[in-house]
mmCIF file of C-alpha atoms and ligand atoms in Angstrom:
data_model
loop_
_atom_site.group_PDB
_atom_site.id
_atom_site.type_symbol
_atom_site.label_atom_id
_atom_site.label_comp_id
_atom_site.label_asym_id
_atom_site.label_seq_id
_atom_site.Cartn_x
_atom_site.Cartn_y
_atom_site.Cartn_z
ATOM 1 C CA UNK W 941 0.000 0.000 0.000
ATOM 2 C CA UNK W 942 1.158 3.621 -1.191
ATOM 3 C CA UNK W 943 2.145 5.743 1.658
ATOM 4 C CA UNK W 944 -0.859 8.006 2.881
ATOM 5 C CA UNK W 945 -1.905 10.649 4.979
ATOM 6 C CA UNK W 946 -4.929 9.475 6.609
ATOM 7 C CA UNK W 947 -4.323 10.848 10.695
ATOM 8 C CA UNK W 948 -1.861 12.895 11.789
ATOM 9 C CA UNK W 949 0.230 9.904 13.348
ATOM 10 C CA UNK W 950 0.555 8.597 9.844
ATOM 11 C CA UNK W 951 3.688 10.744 10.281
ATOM 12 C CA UNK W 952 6.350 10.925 12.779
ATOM 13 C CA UNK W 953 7.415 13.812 14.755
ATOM 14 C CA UNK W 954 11.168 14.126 12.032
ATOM 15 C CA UNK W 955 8.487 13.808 9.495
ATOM 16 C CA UNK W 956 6.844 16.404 10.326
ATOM 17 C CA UNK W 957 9.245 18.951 10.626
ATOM 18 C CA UNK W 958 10.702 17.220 7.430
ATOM 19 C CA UNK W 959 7.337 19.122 5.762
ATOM 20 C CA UNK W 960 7.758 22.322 7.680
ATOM 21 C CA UNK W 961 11.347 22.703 6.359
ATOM 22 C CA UNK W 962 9.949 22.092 2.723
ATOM 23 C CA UNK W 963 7.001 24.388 2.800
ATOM 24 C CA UNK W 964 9.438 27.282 4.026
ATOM 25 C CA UNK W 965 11.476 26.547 0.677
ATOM 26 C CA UNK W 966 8.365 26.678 -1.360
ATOM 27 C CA UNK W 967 7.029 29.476 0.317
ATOM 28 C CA UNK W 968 10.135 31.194 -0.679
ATOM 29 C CA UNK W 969 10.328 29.978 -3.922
ATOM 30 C CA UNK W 970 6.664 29.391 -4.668
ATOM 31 C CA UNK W 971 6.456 27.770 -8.190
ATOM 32 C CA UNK W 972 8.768 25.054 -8.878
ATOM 33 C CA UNK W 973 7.075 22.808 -11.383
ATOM 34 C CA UNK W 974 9.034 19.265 -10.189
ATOM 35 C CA UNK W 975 5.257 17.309 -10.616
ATOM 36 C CA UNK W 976 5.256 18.024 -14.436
ATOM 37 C CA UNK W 977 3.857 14.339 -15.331
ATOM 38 C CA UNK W 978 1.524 13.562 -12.314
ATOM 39 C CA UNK W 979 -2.036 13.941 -12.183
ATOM 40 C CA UNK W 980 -3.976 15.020 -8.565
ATOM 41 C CA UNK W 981 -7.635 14.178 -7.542
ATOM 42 C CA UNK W 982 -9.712 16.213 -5.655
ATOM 43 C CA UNK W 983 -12.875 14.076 -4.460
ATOM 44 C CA UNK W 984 -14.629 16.759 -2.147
ATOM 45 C CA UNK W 985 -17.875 14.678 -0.924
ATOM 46 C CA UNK W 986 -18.541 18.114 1.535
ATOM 47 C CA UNK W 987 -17.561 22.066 0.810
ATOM 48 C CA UNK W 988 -14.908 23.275 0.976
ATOM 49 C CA UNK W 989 -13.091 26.653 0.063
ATOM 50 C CA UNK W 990 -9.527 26.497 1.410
ATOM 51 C CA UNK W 991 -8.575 23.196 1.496
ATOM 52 C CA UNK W 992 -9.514 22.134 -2.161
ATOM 53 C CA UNK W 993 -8.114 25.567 -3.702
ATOM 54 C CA UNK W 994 -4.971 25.652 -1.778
ATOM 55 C CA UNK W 995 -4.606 21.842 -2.648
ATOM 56 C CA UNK W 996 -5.049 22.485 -6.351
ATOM 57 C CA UNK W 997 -2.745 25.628 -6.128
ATOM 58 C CA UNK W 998 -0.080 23.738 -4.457
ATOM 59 C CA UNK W 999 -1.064 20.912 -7.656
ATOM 60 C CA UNK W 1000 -0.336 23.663 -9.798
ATOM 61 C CA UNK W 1001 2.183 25.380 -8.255
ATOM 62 C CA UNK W 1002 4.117 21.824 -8.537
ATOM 63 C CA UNK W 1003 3.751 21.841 -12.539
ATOM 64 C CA UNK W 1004 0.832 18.840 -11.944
ATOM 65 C CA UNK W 1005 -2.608 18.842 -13.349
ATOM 66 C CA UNK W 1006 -5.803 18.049 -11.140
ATOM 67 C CA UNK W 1007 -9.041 16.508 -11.676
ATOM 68 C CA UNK W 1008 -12.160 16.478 -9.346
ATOM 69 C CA UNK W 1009 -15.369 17.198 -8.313
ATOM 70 C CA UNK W 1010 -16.286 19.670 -5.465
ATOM 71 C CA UNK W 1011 -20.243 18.532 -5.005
ATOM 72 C CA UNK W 1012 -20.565 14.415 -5.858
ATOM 73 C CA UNK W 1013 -24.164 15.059 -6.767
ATOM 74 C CA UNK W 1014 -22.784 15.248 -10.837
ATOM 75 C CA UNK W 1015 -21.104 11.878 -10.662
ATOM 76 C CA UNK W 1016 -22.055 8.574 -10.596
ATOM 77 C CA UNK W 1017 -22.179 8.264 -6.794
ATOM 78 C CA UNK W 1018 -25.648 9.938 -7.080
ATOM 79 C CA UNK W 1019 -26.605 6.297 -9.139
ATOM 80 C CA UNK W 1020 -25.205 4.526 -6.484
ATOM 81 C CA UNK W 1021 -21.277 4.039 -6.928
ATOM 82 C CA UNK W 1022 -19.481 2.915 -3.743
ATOM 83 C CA UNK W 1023 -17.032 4.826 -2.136
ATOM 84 C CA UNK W 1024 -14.880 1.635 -3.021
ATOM 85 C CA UNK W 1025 -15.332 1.616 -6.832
ATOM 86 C CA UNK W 1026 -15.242 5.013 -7.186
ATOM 87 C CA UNK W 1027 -11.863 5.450 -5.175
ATOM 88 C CA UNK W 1028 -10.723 2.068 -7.316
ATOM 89 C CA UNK W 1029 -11.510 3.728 -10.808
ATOM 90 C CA UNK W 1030 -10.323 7.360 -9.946
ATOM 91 C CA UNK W 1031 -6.795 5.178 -8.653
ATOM 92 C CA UNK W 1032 -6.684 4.378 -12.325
ATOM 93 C CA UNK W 1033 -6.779 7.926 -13.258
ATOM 94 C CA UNK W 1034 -4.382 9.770 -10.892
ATOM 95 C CA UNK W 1035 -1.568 9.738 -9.341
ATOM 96 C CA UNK W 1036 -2.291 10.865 -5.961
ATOM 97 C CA UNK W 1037 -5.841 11.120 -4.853
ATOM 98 C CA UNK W 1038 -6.941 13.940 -2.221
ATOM 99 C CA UNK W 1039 -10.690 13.118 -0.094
ATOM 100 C CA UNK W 1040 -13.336 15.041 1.961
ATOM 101 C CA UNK W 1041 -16.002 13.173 3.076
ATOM 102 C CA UNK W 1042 -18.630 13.618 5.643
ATOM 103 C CA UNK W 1043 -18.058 9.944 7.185
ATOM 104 C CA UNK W 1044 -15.577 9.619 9.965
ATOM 105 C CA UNK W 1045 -12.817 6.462 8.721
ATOM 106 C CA UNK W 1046 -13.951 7.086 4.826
ATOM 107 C CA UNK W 1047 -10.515 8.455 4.298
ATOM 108 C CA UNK W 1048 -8.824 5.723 6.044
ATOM 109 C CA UNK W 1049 -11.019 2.974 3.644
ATOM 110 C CA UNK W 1050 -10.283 4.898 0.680
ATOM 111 C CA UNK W 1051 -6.834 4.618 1.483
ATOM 112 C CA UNK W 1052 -6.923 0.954 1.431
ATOM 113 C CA UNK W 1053 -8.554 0.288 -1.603
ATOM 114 C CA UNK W 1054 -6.628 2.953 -3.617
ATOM 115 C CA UNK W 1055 -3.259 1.893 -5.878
ATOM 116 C CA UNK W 1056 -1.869 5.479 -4.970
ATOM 117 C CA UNK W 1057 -1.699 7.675 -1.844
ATOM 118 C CA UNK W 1058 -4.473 9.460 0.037
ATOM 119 C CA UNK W 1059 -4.898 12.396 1.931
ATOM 120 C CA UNK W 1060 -7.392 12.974 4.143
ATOM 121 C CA UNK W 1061 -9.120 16.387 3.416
ATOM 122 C CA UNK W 1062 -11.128 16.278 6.293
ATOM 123 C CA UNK W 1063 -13.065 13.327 7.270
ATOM 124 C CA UNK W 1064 -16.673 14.220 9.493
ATOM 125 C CA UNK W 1065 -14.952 15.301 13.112
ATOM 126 C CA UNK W 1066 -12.408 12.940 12.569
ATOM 127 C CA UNK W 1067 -9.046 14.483 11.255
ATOM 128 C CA UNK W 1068 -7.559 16.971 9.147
ATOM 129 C CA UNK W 1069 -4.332 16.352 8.544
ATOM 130 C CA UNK W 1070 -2.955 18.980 6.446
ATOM 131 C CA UNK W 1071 -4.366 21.565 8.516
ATOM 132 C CA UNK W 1072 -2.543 20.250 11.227
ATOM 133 C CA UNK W 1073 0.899 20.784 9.258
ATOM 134 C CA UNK W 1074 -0.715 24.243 8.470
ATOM 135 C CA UNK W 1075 -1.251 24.722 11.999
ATOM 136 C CA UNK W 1076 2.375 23.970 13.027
ATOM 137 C CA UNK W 1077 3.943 25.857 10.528
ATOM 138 C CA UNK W 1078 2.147 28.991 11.132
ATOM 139 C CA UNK W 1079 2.975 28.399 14.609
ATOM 140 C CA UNK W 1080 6.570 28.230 14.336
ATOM 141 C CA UNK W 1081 6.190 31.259 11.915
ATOM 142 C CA UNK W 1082 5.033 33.340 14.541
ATOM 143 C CA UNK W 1083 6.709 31.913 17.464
ATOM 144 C CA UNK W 1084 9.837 30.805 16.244
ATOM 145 C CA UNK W 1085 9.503 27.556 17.754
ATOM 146 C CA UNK W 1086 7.530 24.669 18.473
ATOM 147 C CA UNK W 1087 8.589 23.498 21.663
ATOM 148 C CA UNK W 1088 6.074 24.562 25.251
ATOM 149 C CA UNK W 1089 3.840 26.473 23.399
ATOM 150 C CA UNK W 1090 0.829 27.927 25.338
ATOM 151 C CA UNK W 1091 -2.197 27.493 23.437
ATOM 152 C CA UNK W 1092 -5.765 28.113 23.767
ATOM 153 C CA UNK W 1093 -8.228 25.564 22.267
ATOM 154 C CA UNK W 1094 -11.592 28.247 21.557
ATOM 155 C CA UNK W 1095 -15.094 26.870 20.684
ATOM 156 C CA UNK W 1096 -16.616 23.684 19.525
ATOM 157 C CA UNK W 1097 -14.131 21.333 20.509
ATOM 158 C CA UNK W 1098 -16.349 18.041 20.580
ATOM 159 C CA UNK W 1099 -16.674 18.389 16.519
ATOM 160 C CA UNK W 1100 -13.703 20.257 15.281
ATOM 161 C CA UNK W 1101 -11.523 17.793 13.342
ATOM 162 C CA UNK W 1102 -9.007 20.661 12.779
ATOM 163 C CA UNK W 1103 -8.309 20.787 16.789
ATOM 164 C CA UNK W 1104 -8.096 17.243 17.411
ATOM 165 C CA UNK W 1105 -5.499 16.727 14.687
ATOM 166 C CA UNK W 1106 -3.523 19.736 15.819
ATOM 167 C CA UNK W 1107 -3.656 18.318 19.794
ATOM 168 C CA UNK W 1108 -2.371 14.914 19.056
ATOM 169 C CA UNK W 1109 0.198 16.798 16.614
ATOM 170 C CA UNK W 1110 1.629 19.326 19.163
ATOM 171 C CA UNK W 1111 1.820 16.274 21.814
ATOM 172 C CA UNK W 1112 5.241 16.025 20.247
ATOM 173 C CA UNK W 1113 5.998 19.414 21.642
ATOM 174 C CA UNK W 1114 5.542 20.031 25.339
ATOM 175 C CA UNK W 1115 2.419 22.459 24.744
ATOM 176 C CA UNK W 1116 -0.116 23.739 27.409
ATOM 177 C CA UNK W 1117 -3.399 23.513 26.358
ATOM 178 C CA UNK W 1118 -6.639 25.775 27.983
ATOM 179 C CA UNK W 1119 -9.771 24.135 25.870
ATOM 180 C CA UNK W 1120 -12.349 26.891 26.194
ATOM 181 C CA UNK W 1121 -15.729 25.754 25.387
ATOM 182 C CA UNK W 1122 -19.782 25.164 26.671
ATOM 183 C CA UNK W 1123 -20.338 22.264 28.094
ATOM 184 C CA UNK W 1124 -21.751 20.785 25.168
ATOM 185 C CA UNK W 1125 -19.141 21.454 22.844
ATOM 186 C CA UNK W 1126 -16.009 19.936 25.801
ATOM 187 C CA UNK W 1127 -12.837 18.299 24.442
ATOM 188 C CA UNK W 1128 -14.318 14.618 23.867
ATOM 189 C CA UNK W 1129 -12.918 12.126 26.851
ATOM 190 C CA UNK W 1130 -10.861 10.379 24.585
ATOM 191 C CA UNK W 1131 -8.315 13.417 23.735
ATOM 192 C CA UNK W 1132 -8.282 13.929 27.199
ATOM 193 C CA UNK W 1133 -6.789 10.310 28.324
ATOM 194 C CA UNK W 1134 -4.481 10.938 25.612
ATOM 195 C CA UNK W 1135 -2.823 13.731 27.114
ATOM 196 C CA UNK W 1136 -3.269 12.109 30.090
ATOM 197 C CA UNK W 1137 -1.098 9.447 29.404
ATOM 198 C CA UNK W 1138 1.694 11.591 27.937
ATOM 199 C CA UNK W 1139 1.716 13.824 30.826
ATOM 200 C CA UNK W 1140 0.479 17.149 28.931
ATOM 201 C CA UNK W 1141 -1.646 19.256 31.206
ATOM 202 C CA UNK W 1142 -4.540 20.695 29.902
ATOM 203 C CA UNK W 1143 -7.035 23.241 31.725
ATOM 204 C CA UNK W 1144 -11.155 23.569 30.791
ATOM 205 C CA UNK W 1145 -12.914 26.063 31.090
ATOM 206 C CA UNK W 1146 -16.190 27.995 29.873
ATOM 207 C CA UNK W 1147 -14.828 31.412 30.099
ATOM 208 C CA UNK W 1148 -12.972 32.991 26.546
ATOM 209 C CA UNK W 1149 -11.824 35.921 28.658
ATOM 210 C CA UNK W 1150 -10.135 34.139 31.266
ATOM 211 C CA UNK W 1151 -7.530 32.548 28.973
ATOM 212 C CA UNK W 1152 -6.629 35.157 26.241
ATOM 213 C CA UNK W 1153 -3.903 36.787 28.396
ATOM 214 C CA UNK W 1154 -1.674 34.037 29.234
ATOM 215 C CA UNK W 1155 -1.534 32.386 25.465
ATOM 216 C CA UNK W 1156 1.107 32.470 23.046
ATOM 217 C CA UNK W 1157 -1.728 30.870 20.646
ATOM 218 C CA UNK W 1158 -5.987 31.390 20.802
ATOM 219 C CA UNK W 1159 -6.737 28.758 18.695
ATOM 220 C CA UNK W 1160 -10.448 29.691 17.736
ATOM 221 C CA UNK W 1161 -12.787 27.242 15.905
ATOM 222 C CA UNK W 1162 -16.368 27.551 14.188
ATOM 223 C CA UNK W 1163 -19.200 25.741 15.572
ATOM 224 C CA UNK W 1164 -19.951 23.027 13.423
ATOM 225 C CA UNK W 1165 -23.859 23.374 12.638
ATOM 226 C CA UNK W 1166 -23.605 19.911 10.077
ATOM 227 C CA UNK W 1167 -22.346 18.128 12.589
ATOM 228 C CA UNK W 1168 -25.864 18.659 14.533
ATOM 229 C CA UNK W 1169 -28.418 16.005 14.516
ATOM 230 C CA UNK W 1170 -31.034 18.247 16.586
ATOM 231 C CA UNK W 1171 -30.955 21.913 15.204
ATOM 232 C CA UNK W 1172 -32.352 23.292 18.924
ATOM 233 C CA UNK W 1173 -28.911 21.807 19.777
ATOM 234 C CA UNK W 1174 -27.114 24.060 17.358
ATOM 235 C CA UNK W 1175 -28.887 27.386 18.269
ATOM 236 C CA UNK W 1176 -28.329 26.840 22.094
ATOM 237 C CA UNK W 1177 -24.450 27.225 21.720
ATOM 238 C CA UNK W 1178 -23.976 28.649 17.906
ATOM 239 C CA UNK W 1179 -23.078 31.950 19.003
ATOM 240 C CA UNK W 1180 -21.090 31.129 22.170
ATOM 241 C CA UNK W 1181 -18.027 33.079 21.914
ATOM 242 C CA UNK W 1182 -17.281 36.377 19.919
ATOM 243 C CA UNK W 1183 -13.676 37.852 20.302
ATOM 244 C CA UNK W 1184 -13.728 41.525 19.701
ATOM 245 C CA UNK W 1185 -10.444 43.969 19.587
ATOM 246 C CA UNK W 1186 -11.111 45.555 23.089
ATOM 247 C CA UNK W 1187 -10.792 42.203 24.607
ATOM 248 C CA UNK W 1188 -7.223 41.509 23.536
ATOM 249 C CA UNK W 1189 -5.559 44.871 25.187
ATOM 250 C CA UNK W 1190 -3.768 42.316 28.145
ATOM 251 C CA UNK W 1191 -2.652 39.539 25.349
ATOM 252 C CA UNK W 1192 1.175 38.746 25.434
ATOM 253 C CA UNK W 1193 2.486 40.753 22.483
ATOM 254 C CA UNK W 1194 3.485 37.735 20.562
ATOM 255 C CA UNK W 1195 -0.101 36.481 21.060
ATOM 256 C CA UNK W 1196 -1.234 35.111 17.218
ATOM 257 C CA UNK W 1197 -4.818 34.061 17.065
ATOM 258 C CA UNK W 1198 -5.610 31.402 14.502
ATOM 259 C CA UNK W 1199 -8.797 29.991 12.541
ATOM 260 C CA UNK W 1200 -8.975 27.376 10.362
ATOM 261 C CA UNK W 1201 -12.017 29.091 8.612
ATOM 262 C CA UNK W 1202 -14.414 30.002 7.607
ATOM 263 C CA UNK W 1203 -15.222 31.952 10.520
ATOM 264 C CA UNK W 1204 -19.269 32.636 11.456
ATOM 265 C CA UNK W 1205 -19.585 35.294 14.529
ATOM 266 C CA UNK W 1206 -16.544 33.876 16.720
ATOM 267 C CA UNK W 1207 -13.874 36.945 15.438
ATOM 268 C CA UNK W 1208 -15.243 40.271 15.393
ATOM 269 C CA UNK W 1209 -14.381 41.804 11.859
ATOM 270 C CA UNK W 1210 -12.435 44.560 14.102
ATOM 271 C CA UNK W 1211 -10.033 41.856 15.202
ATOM 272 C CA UNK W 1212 -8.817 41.435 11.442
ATOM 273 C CA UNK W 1213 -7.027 45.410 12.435
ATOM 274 C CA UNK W 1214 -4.958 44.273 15.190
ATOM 275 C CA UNK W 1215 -1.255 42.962 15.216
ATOM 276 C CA UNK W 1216 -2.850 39.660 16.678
ATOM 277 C CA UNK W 1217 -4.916 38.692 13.722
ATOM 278 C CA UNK W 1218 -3.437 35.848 11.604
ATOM 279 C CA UNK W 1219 -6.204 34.030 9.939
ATOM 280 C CA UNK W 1220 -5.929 34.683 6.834
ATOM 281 C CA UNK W 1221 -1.359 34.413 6.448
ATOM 282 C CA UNK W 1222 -2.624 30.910 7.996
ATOM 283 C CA UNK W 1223 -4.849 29.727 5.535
ATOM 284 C CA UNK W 1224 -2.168 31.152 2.867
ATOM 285 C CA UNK W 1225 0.605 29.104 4.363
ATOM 286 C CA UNK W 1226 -1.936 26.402 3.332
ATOM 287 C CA UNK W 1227 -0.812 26.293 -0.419
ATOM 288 C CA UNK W 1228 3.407 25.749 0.889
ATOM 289 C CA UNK W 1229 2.331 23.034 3.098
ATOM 290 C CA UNK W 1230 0.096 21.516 0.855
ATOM 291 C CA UNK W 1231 3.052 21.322 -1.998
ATOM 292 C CA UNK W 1232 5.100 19.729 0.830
ATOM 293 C CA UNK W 1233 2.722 17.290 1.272
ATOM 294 C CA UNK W 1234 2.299 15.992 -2.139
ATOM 295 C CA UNK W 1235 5.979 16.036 -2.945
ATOM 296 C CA UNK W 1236 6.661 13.947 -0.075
ATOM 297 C CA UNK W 1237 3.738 11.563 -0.547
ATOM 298 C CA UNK W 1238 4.972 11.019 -4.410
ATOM 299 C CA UNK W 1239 8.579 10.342 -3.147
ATOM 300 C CA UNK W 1240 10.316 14.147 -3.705
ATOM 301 C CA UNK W 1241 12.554 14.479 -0.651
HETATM 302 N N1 CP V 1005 -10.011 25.097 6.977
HETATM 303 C C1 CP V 1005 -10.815 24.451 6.125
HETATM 304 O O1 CP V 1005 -10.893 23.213 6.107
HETATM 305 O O2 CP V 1005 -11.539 25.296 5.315
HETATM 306 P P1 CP V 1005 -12.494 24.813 4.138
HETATM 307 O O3 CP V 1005 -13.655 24.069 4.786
HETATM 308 O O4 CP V 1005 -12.918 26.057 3.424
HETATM 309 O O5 CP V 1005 -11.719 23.876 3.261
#
């Protein structure tokens, strides 16, 4: 089986910053067409803005053509294809096939019926790998490190993929975490044990403005209304937190705040002004990582 990137611990801590050190190359040197003969898929099975435009940038970027769909409703998995034949014929196709798909493991199964490698675009509140290695590198862009990072989880933490990937990927690190978030929306028990059992403390707590000061990182996240079975559910707790500019005057000056976006009402458009704002370099450092990523999965050290 073709190496993948399914989960985050599909890759070990060297590889890792292996793909940070390569994104910082492309990032300075941003088209370098090394892919010329290779063909990428994009199956997005759920919408997506930055992840399937930075992918096919970074495609592009690398010299490499992409196919795709972004809405499966025009192919033949609205007759009734599988997952498994479709992932088996578009193998046929491509070199390197990327996935989003609303079912949590679907990424993992395409991976094992595929001839070529995977990457997990986001799999329901599974895992989102690459915007893990996003994550990291925009990180040690703005901190110039890695290593015993304070961070601040924000939001809907039961159903945001993008935060358990990034927890289990900093656990290499010696980070703090503070998870912020209602008590509907907690850090699910099983990242918990997890950092249990590597010794990385954690705090909880339901209160955004008790945490914002001491942070090197406030790590906010959307609440995820299509991951709702009962809508009542979703309007208790969809506007839960809103950070606003006058609420960051005690943050540590090298305080960055990150999103994986798209943002709803959690960031105040008058946080975009101040120094702390980093949203949007972070979802740019998307395409470097992303041509990192498929270099390394198609064998370009
Ligand atoms: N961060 C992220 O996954 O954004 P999209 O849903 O727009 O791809």
């Amino acid at each position: 089986m073709p190496k993948s990137l399914i989960s985050i611990h599909d890759f070990t801590k060297e590889e890792i910053l292996h793909i940070l050190d390569v994104a910082k190359e492309f990032e300075a040197n941003k088209t370098q067409p090394i892919l010329r003969d290779k063909i990428v898929a994009t199956l997005f099975f759920e919408p997506s803005t930055r992840t399937r435009l930075s992918f096919e940038t970074a495609a592009n970027r690398l010299g490499a053509r992409v196919i795709g769909f972004s809405d499966a409703v025009n192919t033949s998995v609205s007759k009734g294809e599988t997952l498994k034949d479709t992932i088996k014929m578009v193998s046929n196709y491509v070199d390197i096939i990327i996935i989003r798909h609303p079912l949590e493991g679907s990424s993992r199964y395409a991976s094992e019926v595929a001839s070529v490698p995977v990457i997990n675009a986001g799999d329901g509140a599974n895992q989102h790998p690459s915007q893990t290695l996003l994550d990291l590198y925009t990180i040690r862009q703005t901190q110039g490190r890695l290593d015993n990072i304070d961070i601040n989880m924000v939001g809907d933490l039961k159903y945001g993929r993008t935060v358990h990937s990034l927890l289990q990927a900093l656990s290499h690190f010696s980070p703090k975490f503070t998870f912020t978030a209602p008590e509907e929306l907690k850090m699910p028990q099983e990242y918990k044990i997890f950092l249990d059992k590597k010794g990385i403390p954690y705090k909880e707590t339901t209160d955004l403005s008790e945490g914002i000061n001491d942070t090197d990182i406030l790590y906010m996240t959307r609440v995820q209304q299509e991951r709702f079975t009962d809508i009542m559910e979703y309007e208790k707790v969809k506007n839960c937190y809103s950070l606003t500019a006058d609420m960051l005057k005690g943050a540590r000056k090298n305080m960055k705040i990150l999103h994986p976006l798209p943002r709803i009402n959690e960031i105040a458009q008058d946080v975009d002004d101040t120094p702390h704002a980093y949203y949007f370099k972070q979802a740019e450092n998307g395409v470097y990582v992303r041509m990192a990523i498929i270099a390394y999965l198609l064998g370009y050290k």
